[in-house]
Coordinates of C-alpha atoms and ligand atoms in Angstrom, one line a residue:
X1110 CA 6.4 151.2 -137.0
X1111 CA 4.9 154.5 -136.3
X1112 CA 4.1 157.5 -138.9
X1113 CA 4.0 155.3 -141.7
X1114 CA 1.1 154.6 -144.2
X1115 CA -0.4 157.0 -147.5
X1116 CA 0.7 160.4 -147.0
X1117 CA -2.4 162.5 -146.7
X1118 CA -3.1 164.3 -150.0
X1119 CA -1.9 168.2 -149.9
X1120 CA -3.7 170.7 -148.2
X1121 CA -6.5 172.4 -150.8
X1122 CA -6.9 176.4 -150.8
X1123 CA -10.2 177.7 -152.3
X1124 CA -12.2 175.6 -154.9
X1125 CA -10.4 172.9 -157.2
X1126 CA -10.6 173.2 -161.0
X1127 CA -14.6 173.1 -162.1
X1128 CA -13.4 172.1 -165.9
X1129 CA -14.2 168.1 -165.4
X1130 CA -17.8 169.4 -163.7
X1131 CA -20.3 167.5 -166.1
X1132 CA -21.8 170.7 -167.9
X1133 CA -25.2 170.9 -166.0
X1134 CA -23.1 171.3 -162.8
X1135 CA -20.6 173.8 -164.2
X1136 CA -24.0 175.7 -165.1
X1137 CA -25.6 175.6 -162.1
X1138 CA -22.3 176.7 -160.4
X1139 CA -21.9 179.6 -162.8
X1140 CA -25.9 180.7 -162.1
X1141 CA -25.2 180.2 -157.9
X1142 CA -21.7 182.6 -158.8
X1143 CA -24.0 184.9 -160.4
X1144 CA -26.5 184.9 -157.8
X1145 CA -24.3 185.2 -154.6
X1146 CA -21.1 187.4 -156.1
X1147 CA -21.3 191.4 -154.6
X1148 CA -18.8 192.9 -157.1
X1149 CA -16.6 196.3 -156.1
X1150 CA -19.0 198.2 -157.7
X1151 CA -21.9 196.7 -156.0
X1152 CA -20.4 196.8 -152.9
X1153 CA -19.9 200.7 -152.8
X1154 CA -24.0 201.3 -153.9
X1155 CA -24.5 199.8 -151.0
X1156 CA -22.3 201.4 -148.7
X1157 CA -23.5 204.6 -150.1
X1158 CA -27.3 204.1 -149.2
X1159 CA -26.0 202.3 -146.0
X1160 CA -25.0 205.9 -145.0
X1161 CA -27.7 207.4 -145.8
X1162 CA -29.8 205.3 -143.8
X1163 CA -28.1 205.4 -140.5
X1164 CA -28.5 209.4 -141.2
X1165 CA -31.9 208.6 -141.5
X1166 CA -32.1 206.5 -138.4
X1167 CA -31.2 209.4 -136.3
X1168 CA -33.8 212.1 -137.9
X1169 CA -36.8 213.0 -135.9
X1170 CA -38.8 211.1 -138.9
X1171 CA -36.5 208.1 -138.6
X1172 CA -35.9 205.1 -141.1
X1173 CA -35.5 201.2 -141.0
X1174 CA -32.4 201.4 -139.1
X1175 CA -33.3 202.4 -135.6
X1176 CA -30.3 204.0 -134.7
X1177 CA -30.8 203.4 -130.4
X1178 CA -29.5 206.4 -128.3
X1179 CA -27.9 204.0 -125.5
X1180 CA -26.8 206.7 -123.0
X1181 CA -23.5 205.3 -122.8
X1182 CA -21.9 208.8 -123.1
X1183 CA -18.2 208.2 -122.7
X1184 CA -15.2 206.0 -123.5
X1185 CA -13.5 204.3 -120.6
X1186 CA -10.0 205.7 -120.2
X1187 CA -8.3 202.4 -118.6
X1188 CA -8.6 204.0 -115.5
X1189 CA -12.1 202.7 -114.1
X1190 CA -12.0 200.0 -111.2
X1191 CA -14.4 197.8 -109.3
X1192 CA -16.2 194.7 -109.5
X1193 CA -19.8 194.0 -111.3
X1194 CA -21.9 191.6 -112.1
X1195 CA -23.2 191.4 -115.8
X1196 CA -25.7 188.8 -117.3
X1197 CA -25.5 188.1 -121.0
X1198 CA -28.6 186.7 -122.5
X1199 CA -27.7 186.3 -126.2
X1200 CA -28.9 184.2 -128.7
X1201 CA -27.4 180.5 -127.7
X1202 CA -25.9 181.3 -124.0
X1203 CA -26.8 182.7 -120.7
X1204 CA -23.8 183.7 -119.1
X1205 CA -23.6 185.5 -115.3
X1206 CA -19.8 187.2 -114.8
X1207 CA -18.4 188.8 -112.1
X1208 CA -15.6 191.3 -113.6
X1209 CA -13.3 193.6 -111.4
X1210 CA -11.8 196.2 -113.0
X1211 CA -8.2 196.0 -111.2
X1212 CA -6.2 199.1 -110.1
X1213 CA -3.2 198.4 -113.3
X1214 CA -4.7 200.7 -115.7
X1215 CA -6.8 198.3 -118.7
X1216 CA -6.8 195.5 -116.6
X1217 CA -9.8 192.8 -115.5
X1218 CA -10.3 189.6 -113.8
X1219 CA -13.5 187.6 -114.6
X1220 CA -14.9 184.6 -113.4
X1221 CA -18.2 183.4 -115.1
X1222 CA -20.9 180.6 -115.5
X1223 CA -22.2 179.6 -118.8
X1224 CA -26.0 178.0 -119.0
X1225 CA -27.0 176.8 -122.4
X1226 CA -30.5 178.8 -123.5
X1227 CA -32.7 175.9 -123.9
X1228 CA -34.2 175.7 -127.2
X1229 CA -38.1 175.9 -125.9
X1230 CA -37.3 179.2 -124.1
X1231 CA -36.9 181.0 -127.5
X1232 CA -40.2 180.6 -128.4
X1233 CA -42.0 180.1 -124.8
X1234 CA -43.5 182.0 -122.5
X1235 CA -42.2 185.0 -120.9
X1236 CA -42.5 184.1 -117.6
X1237 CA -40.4 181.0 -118.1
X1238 CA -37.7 183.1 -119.3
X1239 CA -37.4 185.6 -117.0
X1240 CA -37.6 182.6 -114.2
X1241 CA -34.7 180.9 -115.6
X1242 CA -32.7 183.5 -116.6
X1243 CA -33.2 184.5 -112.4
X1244 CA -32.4 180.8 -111.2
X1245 CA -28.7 180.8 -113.2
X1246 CA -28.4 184.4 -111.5
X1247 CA -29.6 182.6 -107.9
X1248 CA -27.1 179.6 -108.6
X1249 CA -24.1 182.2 -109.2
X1250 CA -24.4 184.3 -106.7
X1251 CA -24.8 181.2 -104.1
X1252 CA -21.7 179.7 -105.3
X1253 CA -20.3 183.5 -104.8
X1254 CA -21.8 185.1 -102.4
X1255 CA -23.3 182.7 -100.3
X1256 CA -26.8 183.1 -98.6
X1257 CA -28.6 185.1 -100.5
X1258 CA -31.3 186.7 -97.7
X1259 CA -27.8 188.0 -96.2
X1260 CA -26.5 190.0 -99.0
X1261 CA -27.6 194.0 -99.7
X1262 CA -28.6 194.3 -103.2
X1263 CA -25.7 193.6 -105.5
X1264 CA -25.7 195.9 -109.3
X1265 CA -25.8 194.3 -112.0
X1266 CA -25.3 195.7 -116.1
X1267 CA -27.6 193.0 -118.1
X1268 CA -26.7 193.0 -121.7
X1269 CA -29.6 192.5 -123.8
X1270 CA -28.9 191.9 -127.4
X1271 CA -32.4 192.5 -129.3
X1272 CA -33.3 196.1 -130.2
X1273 CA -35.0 198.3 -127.4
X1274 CA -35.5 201.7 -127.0
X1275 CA -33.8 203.3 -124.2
X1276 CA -35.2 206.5 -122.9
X1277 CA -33.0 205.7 -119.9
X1278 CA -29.9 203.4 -119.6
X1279 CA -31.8 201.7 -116.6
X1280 CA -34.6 200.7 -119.4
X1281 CA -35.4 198.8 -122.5
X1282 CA -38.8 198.9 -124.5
X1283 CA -38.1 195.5 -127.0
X1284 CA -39.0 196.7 -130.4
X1285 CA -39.0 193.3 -132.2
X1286 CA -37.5 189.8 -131.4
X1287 CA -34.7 188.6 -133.4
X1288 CA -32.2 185.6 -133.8
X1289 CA -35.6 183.9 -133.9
X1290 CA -36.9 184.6 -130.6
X1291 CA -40.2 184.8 -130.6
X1292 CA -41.9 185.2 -126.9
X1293 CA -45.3 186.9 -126.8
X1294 CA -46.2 189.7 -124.7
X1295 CA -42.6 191.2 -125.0
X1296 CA -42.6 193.3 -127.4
X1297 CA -43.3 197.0 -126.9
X1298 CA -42.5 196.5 -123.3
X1299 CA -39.8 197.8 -121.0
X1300 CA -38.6 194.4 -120.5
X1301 CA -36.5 195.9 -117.0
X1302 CA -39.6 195.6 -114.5
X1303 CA -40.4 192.1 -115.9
X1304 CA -36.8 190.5 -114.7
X1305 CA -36.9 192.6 -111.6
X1306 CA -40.6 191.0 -110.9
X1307 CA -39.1 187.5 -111.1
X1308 CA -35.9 188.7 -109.3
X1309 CA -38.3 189.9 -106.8
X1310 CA -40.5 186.5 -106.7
X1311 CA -37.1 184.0 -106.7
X1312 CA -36.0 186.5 -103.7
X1313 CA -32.6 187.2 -105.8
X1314 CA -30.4 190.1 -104.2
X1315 CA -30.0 192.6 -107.5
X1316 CA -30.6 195.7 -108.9
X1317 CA -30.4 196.3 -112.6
X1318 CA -28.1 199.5 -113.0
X1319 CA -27.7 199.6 -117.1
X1320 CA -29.6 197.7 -119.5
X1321 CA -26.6 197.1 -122.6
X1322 CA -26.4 195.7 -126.0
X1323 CA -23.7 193.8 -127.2
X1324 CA -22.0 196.1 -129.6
X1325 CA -22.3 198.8 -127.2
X1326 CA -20.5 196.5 -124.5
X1327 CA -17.8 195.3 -127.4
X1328 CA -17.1 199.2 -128.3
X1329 CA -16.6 200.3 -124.4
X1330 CA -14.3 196.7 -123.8
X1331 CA -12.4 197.1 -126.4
X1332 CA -11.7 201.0 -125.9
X1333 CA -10.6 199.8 -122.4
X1334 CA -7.8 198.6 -123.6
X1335 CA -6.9 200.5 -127.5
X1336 CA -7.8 204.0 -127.3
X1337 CA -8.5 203.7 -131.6
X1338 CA -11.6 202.1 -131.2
X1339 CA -14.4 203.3 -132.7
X1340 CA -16.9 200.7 -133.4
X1341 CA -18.2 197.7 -131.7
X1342 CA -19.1 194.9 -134.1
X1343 CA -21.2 191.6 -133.4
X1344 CA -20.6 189.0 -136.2
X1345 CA -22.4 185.8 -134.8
X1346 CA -25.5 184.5 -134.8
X1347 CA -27.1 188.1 -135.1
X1348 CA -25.1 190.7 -136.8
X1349 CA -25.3 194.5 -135.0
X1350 CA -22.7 197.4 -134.5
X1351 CA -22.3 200.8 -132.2
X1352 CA -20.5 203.6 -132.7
X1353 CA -19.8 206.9 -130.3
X1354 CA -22.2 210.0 -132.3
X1355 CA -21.9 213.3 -130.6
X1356 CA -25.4 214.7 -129.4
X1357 CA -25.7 217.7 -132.2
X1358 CA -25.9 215.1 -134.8
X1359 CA -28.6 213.2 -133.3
X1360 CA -31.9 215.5 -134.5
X1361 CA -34.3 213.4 -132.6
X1362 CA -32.4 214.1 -129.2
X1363 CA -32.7 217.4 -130.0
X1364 CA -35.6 218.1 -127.4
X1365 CA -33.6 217.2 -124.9
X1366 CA -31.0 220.3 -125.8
X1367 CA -28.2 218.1 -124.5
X1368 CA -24.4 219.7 -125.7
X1369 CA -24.3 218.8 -129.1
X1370 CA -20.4 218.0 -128.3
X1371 CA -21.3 215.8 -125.9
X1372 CA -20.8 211.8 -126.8
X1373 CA -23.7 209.1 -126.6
X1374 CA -22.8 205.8 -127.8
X1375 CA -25.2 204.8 -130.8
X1376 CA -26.7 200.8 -131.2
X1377 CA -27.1 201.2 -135.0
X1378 CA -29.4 197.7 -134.9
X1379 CA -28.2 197.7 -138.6
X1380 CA -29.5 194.0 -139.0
X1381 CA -32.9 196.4 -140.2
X1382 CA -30.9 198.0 -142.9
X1383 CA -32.8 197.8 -146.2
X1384 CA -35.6 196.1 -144.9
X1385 CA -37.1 198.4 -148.1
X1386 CA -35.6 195.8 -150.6
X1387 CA -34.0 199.0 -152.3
X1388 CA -30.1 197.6 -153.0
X1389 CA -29.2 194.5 -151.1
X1390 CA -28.8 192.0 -154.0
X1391 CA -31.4 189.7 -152.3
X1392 CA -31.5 186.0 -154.2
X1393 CA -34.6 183.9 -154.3
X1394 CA -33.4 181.9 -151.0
X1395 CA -33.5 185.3 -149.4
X1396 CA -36.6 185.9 -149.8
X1397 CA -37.7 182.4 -148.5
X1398 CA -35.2 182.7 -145.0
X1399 CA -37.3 185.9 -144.9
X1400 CA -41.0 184.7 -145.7
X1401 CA -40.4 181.4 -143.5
X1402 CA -39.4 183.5 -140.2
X1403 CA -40.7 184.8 -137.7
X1404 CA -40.9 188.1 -138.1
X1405 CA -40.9 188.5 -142.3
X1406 CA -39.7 192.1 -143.7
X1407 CA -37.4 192.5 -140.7
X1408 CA -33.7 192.3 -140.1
X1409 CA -32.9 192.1 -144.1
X1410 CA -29.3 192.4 -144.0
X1411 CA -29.5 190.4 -141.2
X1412 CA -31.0 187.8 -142.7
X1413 CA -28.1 187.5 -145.3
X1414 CA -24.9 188.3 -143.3
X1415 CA -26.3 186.2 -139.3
X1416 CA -24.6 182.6 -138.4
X1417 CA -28.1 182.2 -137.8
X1418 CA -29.2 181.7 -141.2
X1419 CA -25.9 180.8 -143.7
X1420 CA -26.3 177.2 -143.1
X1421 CA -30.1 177.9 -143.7
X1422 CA -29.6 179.9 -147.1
X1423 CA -27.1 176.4 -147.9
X1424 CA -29.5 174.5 -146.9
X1425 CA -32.1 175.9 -149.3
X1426 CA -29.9 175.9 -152.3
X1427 CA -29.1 172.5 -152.1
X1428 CA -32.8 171.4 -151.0
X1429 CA -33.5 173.3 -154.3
X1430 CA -30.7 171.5 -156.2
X1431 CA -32.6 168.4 -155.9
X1432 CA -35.6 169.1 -156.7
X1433 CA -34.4 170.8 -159.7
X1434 CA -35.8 168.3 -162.1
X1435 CA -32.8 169.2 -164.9
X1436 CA -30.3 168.8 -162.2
X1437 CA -31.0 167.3 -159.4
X1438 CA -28.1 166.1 -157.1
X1439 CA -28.2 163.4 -154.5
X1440 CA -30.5 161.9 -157.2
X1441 CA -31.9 158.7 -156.0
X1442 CA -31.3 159.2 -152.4
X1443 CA -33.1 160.5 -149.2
X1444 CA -33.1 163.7 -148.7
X1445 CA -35.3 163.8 -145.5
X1446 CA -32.7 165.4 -143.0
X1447 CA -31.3 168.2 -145.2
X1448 CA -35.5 169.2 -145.6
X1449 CA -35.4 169.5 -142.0
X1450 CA -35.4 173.8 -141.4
X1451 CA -32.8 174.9 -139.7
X1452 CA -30.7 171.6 -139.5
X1453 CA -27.7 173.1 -140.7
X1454 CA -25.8 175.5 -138.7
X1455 CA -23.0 177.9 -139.8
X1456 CA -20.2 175.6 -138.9
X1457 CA -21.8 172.8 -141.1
X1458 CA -20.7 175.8 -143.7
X1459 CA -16.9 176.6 -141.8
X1460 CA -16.3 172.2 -141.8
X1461 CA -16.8 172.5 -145.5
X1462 CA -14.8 175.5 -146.6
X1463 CA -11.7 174.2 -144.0
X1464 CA -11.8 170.9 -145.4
X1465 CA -8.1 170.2 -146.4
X1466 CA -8.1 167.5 -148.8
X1467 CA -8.1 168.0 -152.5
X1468 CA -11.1 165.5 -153.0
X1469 CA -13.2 167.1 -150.2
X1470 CA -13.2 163.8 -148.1
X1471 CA -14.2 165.5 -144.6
X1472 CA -16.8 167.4 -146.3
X1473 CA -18.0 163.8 -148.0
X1474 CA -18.4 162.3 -144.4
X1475 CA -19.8 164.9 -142.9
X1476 CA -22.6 164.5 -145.6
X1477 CA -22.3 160.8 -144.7
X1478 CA -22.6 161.4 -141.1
X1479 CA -24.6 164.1 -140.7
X1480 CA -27.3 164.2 -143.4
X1481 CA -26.9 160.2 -144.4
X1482 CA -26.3 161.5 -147.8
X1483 CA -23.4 160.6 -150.1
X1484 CA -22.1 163.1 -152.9
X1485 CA -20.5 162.2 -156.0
X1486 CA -17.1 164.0 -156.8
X1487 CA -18.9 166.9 -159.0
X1488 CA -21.4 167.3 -156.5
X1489 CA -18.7 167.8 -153.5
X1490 CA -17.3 170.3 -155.4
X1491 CA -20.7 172.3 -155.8
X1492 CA -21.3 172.0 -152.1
X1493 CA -17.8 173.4 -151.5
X1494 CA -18.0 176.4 -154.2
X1495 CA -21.8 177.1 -152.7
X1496 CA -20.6 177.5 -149.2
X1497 CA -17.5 179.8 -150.3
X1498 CA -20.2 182.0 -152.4
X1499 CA -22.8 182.1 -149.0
X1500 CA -19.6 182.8 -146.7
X1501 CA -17.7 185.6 -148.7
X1502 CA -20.9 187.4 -149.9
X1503 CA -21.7 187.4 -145.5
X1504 CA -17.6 189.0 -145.0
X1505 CA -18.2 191.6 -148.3
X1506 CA -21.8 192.6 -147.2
X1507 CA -20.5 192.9 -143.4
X1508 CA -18.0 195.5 -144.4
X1509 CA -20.6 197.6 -145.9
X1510 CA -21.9 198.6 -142.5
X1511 CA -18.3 198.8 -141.4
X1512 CA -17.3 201.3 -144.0
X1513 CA -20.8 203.2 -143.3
X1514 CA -19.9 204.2 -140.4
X1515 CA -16.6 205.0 -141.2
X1516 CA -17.5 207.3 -143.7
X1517 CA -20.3 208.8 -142.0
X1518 CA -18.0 209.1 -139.3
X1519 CA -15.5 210.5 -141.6
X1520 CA -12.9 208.0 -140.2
X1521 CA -10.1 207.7 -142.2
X1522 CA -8.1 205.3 -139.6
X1523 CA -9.2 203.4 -137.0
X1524 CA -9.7 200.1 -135.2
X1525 CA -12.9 198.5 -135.2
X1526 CA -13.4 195.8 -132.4
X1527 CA -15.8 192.7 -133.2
X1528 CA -17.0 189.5 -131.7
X1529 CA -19.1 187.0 -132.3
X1530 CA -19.0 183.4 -133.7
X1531 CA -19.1 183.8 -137.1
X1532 CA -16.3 186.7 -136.8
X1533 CA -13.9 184.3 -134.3
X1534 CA -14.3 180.9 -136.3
X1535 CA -15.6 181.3 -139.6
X1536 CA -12.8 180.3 -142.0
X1537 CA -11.5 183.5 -144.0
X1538 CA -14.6 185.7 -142.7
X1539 CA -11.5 188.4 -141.7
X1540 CA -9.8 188.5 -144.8
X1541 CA -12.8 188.8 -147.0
X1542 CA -13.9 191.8 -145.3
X1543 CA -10.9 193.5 -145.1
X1544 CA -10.4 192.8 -148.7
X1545 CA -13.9 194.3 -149.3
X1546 CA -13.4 197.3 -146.8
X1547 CA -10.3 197.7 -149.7
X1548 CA -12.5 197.8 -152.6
X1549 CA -14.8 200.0 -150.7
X1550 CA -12.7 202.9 -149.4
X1551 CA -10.2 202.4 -152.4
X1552 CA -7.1 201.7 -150.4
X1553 CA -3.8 201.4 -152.7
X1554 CA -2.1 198.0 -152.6
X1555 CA 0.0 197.6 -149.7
X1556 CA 3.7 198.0 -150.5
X1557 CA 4.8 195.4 -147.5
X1558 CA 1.7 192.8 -146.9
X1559 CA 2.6 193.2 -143.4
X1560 CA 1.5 196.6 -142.9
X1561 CA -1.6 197.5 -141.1
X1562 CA -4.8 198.4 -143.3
X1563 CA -6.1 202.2 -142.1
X1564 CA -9.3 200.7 -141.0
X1565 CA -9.2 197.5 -139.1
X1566 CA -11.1 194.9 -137.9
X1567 CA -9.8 193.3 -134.4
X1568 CA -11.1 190.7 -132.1
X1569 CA -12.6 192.7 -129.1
X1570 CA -13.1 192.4 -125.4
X1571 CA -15.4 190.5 -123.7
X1572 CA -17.7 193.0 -124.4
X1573 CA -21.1 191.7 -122.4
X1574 CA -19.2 190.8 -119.6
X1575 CA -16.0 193.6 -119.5
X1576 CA -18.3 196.0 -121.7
X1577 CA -21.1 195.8 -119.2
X1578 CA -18.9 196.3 -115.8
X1579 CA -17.6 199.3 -117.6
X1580 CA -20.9 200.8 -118.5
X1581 CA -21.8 200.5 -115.0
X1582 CA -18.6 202.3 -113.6
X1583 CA -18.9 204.9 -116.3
X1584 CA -22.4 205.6 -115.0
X1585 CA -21.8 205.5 -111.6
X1586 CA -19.0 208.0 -112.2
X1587 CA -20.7 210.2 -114.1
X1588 CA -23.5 210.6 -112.1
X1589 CA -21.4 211.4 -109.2
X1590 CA -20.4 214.6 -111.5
X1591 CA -23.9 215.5 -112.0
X1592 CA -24.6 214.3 -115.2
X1593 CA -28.0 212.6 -114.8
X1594 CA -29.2 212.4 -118.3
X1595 CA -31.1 209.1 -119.2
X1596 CA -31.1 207.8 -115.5
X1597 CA -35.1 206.5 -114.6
X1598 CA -33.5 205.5 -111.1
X1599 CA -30.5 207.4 -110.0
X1600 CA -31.2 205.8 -106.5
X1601 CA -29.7 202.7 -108.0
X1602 CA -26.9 204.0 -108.3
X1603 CA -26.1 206.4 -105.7
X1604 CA -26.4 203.9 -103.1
X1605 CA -24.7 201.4 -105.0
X1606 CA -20.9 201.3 -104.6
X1607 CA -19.1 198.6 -106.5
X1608 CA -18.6 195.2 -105.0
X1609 CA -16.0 194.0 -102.7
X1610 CA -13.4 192.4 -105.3
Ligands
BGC2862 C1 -29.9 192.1 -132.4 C2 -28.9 193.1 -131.9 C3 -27.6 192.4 -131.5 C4 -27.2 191.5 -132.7 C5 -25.9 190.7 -132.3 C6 -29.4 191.3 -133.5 O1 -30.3 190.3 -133.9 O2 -31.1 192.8 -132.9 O3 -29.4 193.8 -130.8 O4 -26.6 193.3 -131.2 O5 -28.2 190.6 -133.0 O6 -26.1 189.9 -131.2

């Protein structure tokens, strides 16, 4: 017979009772609660000085947060058409797209190729990257195109997702590496001429009309199709928003006497926020993730909000757990793959907190499987309440810069759009922040739990591929009305005309 046998036990929701913990457990639990709970009150401070500092960001004397003028200066209006290629170089893919922009106002068709970002690359040499990154553009446009010595010059928005000045859209000075990158000879360089050098060399038919980040691309994507978007979000394995500022409130533009009603999209690059040390409630693991990196006193709230490092922070807890001579877990037993740096990614941490089963059996073979370790009962449940602690204080923190903005902003409603892997899979990252963005702006209860919350966070548009055909048709068009601010090569794009869809 079929469907018969033990009935699996009954789904579990949040952490089980911690009463039959053996004390030292219960202790340690209570000290990691302690450690890794950001209260109401908390929360607010943070937002407060959050504000401040993107203020900063934008002053001629400028601040941790570098607040990038991106000289995306307008919001699609559903209308914009063509076809584009993008390139997406983030921190785990390479990804080429080809998007059109179809004639039925808001809509696209994409098709794309996705090339894993080999693990060496990240901390290589330049010149290997920019080669491979042109070999996955050669292989697209063959299967495409077809012979590439027979094709004009095709444009091309390349979304960028590290922090870079932009004096020009059609430029990017890298100010530091992130998502631990690390490739010498980069940094404080317009990064533009090197890919166009190995374009050039690898006789690949392109010309690089916008240079995008991410958030900026998620912000103009999602606008494309909701007209009450007003921030771009990336939660994944880097952690970044944009948001549209007019030009009067940008003092260090203020050379360039452009109309202070104007728009220009902002990259905030708020993973630098409080970099300082001044209020982010930083625990001792913190300051290790931060010591241990590449680039130390960088990217603080970064550093405790990224996919990139929550496995890393769980990691270090529990490494630290053992060790503790008073209460050591795993006692007895090999620890040697959960020393390894890095071995744990953040959806080590969303297997654990989705783990259905009242006695946390998936979580106790993925230990099994994964690390060779196997936890007792008491120590499951510490593994279980240590990832909820990492994962909500990531969602509460998020919301902070969230709620920045929209205060800055003075946005009392509004729809934020965000991407990234820790937004789309991480177990109960949305609810958390919304119920932070709560606490933060003070929202009443809801009267019907179905009602919308004033400020929302959605998932958005493909922003690097969508975002970046957009950018390039907003340019083009406004170019072609004469506004040429923040071009380096206008030729580029007056004698580019979209592709043939
Ligand atoms: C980068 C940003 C990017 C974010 C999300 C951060 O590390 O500095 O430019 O937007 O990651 O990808």
């Amino acid at each position: 017979m079929v469907g018969l046998g033990p009935k699996p036990p009954f789904p579990r929701k949040g952490t089980g009772t911690l009463d039959n913990l053996p004390k030292d457990l219960r202790n340690e639990i209570e000290h990691l609660e302690r450690l890794f709970t950001v209260d109401g009150a908390k929360l607010k401070e943070v937002t407060n000085h959050f504000v401040h500092e993107l203020e900063k960001g934008l002053s001629v004397q400028g601040g941790s947060i570098p607040m990038n003028p991106t000289w995306v200066m307008s919001f699609p209006d559903g209308n914009e058409t063509g076809t584009y290629l993008a390139l997406d170089m983030g921190g785990t893919n390479l990804r080429v797209c080809q998007v059109t922009l179809t004639e039925t106002k808001s809509e696209f068709d994409i098709i794309q190729s996705k090339y894993r970002m080999p693990e060496e690359l990240k901390t290589g040499d330049a010149e290997e990257l920019w080669e491979y990154i042109a070999d996955c553009l050669m292989q697209f446009i063959e299967t495409h195109h077809g012979d590439p010595t027979k094709l004009d010059a095709l444009p091309l928005g390349f979304t960028f997702s590290y922090p870079a000045t932009q004096n020009y859209i059609d430029e990017g000075i890298l100010q530091r590496w992130t998502k631990g990158f690390d490739i010498a000879g980069v940094e404080g360089h317009n990064v533009v001429p090197m890919f166009e050098a190995a374009l050039q060399r690898r006789g690949v038919p392109i010309k690089l009309t916008a240079l995008i980040n991410d958030t900026t691309g998620t912000l103009i994507a999602s606008a494309y199709t909701d007209p009450k978007m007003r921030i771009g979000c990336i939660f994944g394995t880097g952690c970044n928003a944009a948001y549209m500022e007019n030009c009067g409130s940008i003092p260090k533009l203020a050379h360039m006497n452009l109309p202070p009603d104007m728009p220009m999209a902002i990259n905030c690059e708020w993973g630098a926020f409080d970099n300082e040390h001044k209020v982010l409630p930083r625990t001792p693991y913190d300051v290790i993730i931060d010591k241990d990196s590449p680039r130390p006193g960088q990217q603080s709230f970064e550093k405790m909000v990224a996919g990139l490092y929550l496995g890393e922070i769980f990691r270090l807890v529990l490494v630290d757990l053992h060790d503790n001579q008073e209460i050591k877990i795993f006692p007895g037993q090999d620890i040697a793959k959960l020393r390894k740096a890095y071995s744990l990614d953040s959806s080590f941490l969303s297997l654990i907190e989705e783990d259905p089963f009242e006695n946390l059996s998936e979580t106790f073979e993925l230990f099994q499987t994964k690390l060779g370790l196997t936890p007792t009962g008491p120590e499951l449940e510490l593994i279980r309440r240590t990832a909820e602690l990492i994962g909500t204080r990531a969602a509460r923190l998020s919301a902070c810069g969230v709620a920045a903005i929209s205060k800055k902003k003075g946005y009392k409603q509004c729809h934020v759009g965000a991407d990234g892997s820790v937004f789309n899979k991480y177990p109960n990252f949305k609810a958390r922040g919304a119920q932070a963005l709560r606490e933060i702006l003070d929202w009443p209860e809801k009267a019907d739990p179905k009602e919308d919350d004033p400020i929302e966070i959605l998932a958005a548009e493909d922003g690097s591929g969508v975002g970046a055909a957009l950018i390039a048709a907003l340019t083009m068009q406004r170019i072609k009305q004469g506004n040429m601010h923040g071009i380096l090569h206008p030729e580029n794009f007056r004698t580019t005309e979209p592709l043939p869809a």
